[in-house]
Amino acid sequence: MFGETLSKGAMIWYHNLPPNSIDLFAILVDLFVKANAGAIKFATRKSDVFKIKKRENEMLREFVSRFQLERMELPPVSDDWAVQAFTQGLNQRSSIASKQLKQKLIEYPAVTWADVHNRYQSKIKVEDDQLGIPSGLVYSSRLLAKESVNADRESRSNK
């Protein structure tokens, strides 16, 4: 009955199994999953770029870095998908810079990732200025805060 429920590629895979090569249904299930799960996983993973969302307490610089890292882990995504996913992923409630960037990307849609890059770079500078982070500094304010906390702990432990 199992073979009668299959279609397309799964049917071809099933018919290409050597006769009498499988003794247990559990083995058949395991082989089927191994043979077909990759295609399903790849087809759905590309859309995972739309699952990348900016957290409320996340700096714009941190979100951009995380978005780009997570995007690299996915199958290649076209620029228009990346632009749409990035715009949708921005959280307007997290910072003024994020809100402004999302409004501009909706009002004047970006076409390429390079266009998005230029727009978020200027908003990151604005956010850094608001937080008093020196320009050109690649560390986020959280890293700076962690470093100062660690320095405080070290100075206390040395006393």
mmCIF file of C-alpha atoms in Angstrom:
data_model
loop_
_atom_site.group_PDB
_atom_site.id
_atom_site.type_symbol
_atom_site.label_atom_id
_atom_site.label_comp_id
_atom_site.label_asym_id
_atom_site.label_seq_id
_atom_site.Cartn_x
_atom_site.Cartn_y
_atom_site.Cartn_z
ATOM 1 C CA MET A 1 0.000 0.000 0.000
ATOM 2 C CA PHE A 2 2.892 2.383 0.713
ATOM 3 C CA GLY A 3 3.924 2.596 -2.953
ATOM 4 C CA GLU A 4 0.381 3.440 -4.037
ATOM 5 C CA THR A 5 0.412 6.671 -1.998
ATOM 6 C CA LEU A 6 3.539 8.112 -3.657
ATOM 7 C CA SER A 7 3.861 10.489 -6.592
ATOM 8 C CA LYS A 8 6.580 11.996 -8.804
ATOM 9 C CA GLY A 9 10.117 11.713 -7.401
ATOM 10 C CA ALA A 10 9.093 9.613 -4.420
ATOM 11 C CA MET A 11 7.417 7.099 -6.738
ATOM 12 C CA ILE A 12 10.557 6.866 -8.880
ATOM 13 C CA TRP A 13 12.714 6.382 -5.774
ATOM 14 C CA TYR A 14 10.423 3.610 -4.525
ATOM 15 C CA HIS A 15 10.377 1.758 -7.839
ATOM 16 C CA ASN A 16 14.182 1.925 -8.067
ATOM 17 C CA LEU A 17 14.630 0.047 -4.764
ATOM 18 C CA PRO A 18 16.146 -3.411 -5.350
ATOM 19 C CA PRO A 19 13.554 -6.186 -4.900
ATOM 20 C CA ASN A 20 13.497 -7.758 -1.414
ATOM 21 C CA SER A 21 16.061 -5.226 -0.128
ATOM 22 C CA ILE A 22 13.945 -4.045 2.819
ATOM 23 C CA ASP A 23 12.832 -6.383 5.602
ATOM 24 C CA LEU A 24 11.042 -3.999 7.944
ATOM 25 C CA PHE A 25 8.657 -1.095 7.435
ATOM 26 C CA ALA A 26 10.767 0.977 9.866
ATOM 27 C CA ILE A 27 13.748 0.604 7.515
ATOM 28 C CA LEU A 28 11.591 1.683 4.570
ATOM 29 C CA VAL A 29 10.440 4.760 6.486
ATOM 30 C CA ASP A 30 14.010 5.654 7.461
ATOM 31 C CA LEU A 31 15.280 5.324 3.875
ATOM 32 C CA PHE A 32 12.325 7.297 2.539
ATOM 33 C CA VAL A 33 12.905 10.167 4.958
ATOM 34 C CA LYS A 34 16.640 10.249 4.170
ATOM 35 C CA ALA A 35 15.967 10.245 0.422
ATOM 36 C CA ASN A 36 13.264 12.912 0.431
ATOM 37 C CA ALA A 37 13.773 15.189 3.430
ATOM 38 C CA GLY A 38 16.618 17.132 1.776
ATOM 39 C CA ALA A 39 14.434 18.345 -1.090
ATOM 40 C CA ILE A 40 11.686 19.447 1.267
ATOM 41 C CA LYS A 41 14.170 21.133 3.621
ATOM 42 C CA PHE A 42 15.864 23.055 0.783
ATOM 43 C CA ALA A 43 12.582 24.252 -0.677
ATOM 44 C CA THR A 44 11.399 25.641 2.645
ATOM 45 C CA ARG A 45 14.724 26.996 3.895
ATOM 46 C CA LYS A 46 14.963 29.693 1.250
ATOM 47 C CA SER A 47 11.867 31.335 2.716
ATOM 48 C CA ASP A 48 13.446 31.292 6.188
ATOM 49 C CA VAL A 49 14.983 34.673 5.368
ATOM 50 C CA PHE A 50 11.538 36.103 6.199
ATOM 51 C CA LYS A 51 11.762 34.656 9.716
ATOM 52 C CA ILE A 52 14.684 36.909 10.659
ATOM 53 C CA LYS A 53 13.179 39.615 12.865
ATOM 54 C CA LYS A 54 14.761 42.491 14.772
ATOM 55 C CA ARG A 55 14.427 42.092 18.515
ATOM 56 C CA GLU A 56 13.150 45.006 20.585
ATOM 57 C CA ASN A 57 16.372 45.369 22.570
ATOM 58 C CA GLU A 58 18.636 44.828 19.556
ATOM 59 C CA MET A 59 20.638 47.670 18.069
ATOM 60 C CA LEU A 60 20.252 48.277 14.335
ATOM 61 C CA ARG A 61 23.932 47.419 13.825
ATOM 62 C CA GLU A 62 23.413 44.094 15.619
ATOM 63 C CA PHE A 63 20.311 43.253 13.583
ATOM 64 C CA VAL A 64 22.069 44.014 10.303
ATOM 65 C CA SER A 65 24.981 41.745 11.265
ATOM 66 C CA ARG A 66 22.679 38.955 12.404
ATOM 67 C CA PHE A 67 20.499 39.290 9.293
ATOM 68 C CA GLN A 68 23.521 39.000 7.019
ATOM 69 C CA LEU A 69 24.951 36.024 8.949
ATOM 70 C CA GLU A 70 21.656 34.155 8.965
ATOM 71 C CA ARG A 71 21.106 34.982 5.292
ATOM 72 C CA MET A 72 24.498 33.447 4.421
ATOM 73 C CA GLU A 73 23.452 30.188 6.099
ATOM 74 C CA LEU A 74 20.445 29.889 3.776
ATOM 75 C CA PRO A 75 20.398 28.833 0.138
ATOM 76 C CA PRO A 76 21.062 31.818 -2.157
ATOM 77 C CA VAL A 77 18.292 34.396 -1.845
ATOM 78 C CA SER A 78 17.637 36.993 -4.544
ATOM 79 C CA ASP A 79 18.115 40.686 -3.776
ATOM 80 C CA ASP A 80 14.390 41.410 -3.949
ATOM 81 C CA TRP A 81 13.675 38.691 -1.363
ATOM 82 C CA ALA A 82 16.460 39.963 0.886
ATOM 83 C CA VAL A 83 15.191 43.548 0.633
ATOM 84 C CA GLN A 84 11.609 42.495 1.440
ATOM 85 C CA ALA A 85 12.698 40.228 4.303
ATOM 86 C CA PHE A 86 14.950 42.902 5.819
ATOM 87 C CA THR A 87 12.205 45.533 5.599
ATOM 88 C CA GLN A 88 9.627 43.202 7.159
ATOM 89 C CA GLY A 89 12.107 42.148 9.836
ATOM 90 C CA LEU A 90 12.708 45.656 11.121
ATOM 91 C CA ASN A 91 10.969 46.289 14.423
ATOM 92 C CA GLN A 92 9.614 49.825 14.515
ATOM 93 C CA ARG A 93 9.247 49.706 18.295
ATOM 94 C CA SER A 94 12.900 48.950 18.985
ATOM 95 C CA SER A 95 14.554 52.258 18.084
ATOM 96 C CA ILE A 96 13.991 55.558 16.312
ATOM 97 C CA ALA A 97 16.573 54.612 13.679
ATOM 98 C CA SER A 98 14.777 51.317 12.945
ATOM 99 C CA LYS A 99 11.425 53.070 12.696
ATOM 100 C CA GLN A 100 12.801 55.701 10.333
ATOM 101 C CA LEU A 101 14.599 53.124 8.205
ATOM 102 C CA LYS A 102 11.500 50.935 7.866
ATOM 103 C CA GLN A 103 9.342 53.952 6.955
ATOM 104 C CA LYS A 104 11.832 55.034 4.265
ATOM 105 C CA LEU A 105 12.114 51.503 2.854
ATOM 106 C CA ILE A 106 8.321 51.285 2.623
ATOM 107 C CA GLU A 107 7.878 54.801 1.244
ATOM 108 C CA TYR A 108 10.773 54.517 -1.229
ATOM 109 C CA PRO A 109 11.273 50.771 -1.822
ATOM 110 C CA ALA A 110 14.836 49.641 -2.351
ATOM 111 C CA VAL A 111 15.553 47.491 -5.386
ATOM 112 C CA THR A 112 18.975 46.075 -4.558
ATOM 113 C CA TRP A 113 20.726 44.981 -1.396
ATOM 114 C CA ALA A 114 23.355 47.685 -2.062
ATOM 115 C CA ASP A 115 20.579 50.290 -1.803
ATOM 116 C CA VAL A 116 19.454 48.832 1.534
ATOM 117 C CA HIS A 117 23.101 48.811 2.670
ATOM 118 C CA ASN A 118 23.489 52.540 1.943
ATOM 119 C CA ARG A 119 20.291 53.342 3.799
ATOM 120 C CA TYR A 120 21.009 51.316 6.918
ATOM 121 C CA GLN A 121 24.589 52.624 7.134
ATOM 122 C CA SER A 122 23.305 56.183 7.549
ATOM 123 C CA LYS A 123 20.755 55.085 10.173
ATOM 124 C CA ILE A 124 23.434 53.154 12.094
ATOM 125 C CA LYS A 125 25.496 56.357 12.219
ATOM 126 C CA VAL A 126 22.470 58.243 13.563
ATOM 127 C CA GLU A 127 21.857 55.542 16.185
ATOM 128 C CA ASP A 128 25.540 55.542 17.172
ATOM 129 C CA ASP A 129 25.488 59.345 17.516
ATOM 130 C CA GLN A 130 22.384 59.168 19.721
ATOM 131 C CA LEU A 131 24.111 56.637 21.971
ATOM 132 C CA GLY A 132 27.407 58.528 22.004
ATOM 133 C CA ILE A 133 29.377 55.763 20.262
ATOM 134 C CA PRO A 134 32.429 57.168 18.428
ATOM 135 C CA SER A 135 32.088 56.997 14.633
ATOM 136 C CA GLY A 136 33.914 54.165 12.928
ATOM 137 C CA LEU A 137 33.677 51.929 15.975
ATOM 138 C CA VAL A 138 32.695 48.441 14.875
ATOM 139 C CA TYR A 139 31.681 47.199 18.330
ATOM 140 C CA SER A 140 28.091 47.565 19.403
ATOM 141 C CA SER A 141 27.236 49.426 22.576
ATOM 142 C CA ARG A 142 26.466 46.091 24.240
ATOM 143 C CA LEU A 143 29.991 44.882 23.661
ATOM 144 C CA LEU A 144 31.332 48.110 25.069
ATOM 145 C CA ALA A 145 29.055 47.752 28.085
ATOM 146 C CA LYS A 146 30.188 44.136 28.627
ATOM 147 C CA GLU A 147 33.832 45.204 28.390
ATOM 148 C CA SER A 148 33.331 47.920 31.007
ATOM 149 C CA VAL A 149 31.505 45.465 33.313
ATOM 150 C CA ASN A 150 34.337 42.962 32.898
ATOM 151 C CA ALA A 151 36.908 45.677 33.574
ATOM 152 C CA ASP A 152 35.033 46.667 36.755
ATOM 153 C CA ARG A 153 34.989 43.053 37.925
ATOM 154 C CA GLU A 154 38.697 42.626 37.218
ATOM 155 C CA SER A 155 39.621 45.790 39.093
ATOM 156 C CA ARG A 156 37.510 44.654 42.071
ATOM 157 C CA SER A 157 39.025 41.171 42.083
ATOM 158 C CA ASN A 158 42.540 42.645 41.955
ATOM 159 C CA LYS A 159 41.835 44.644 45.136
#
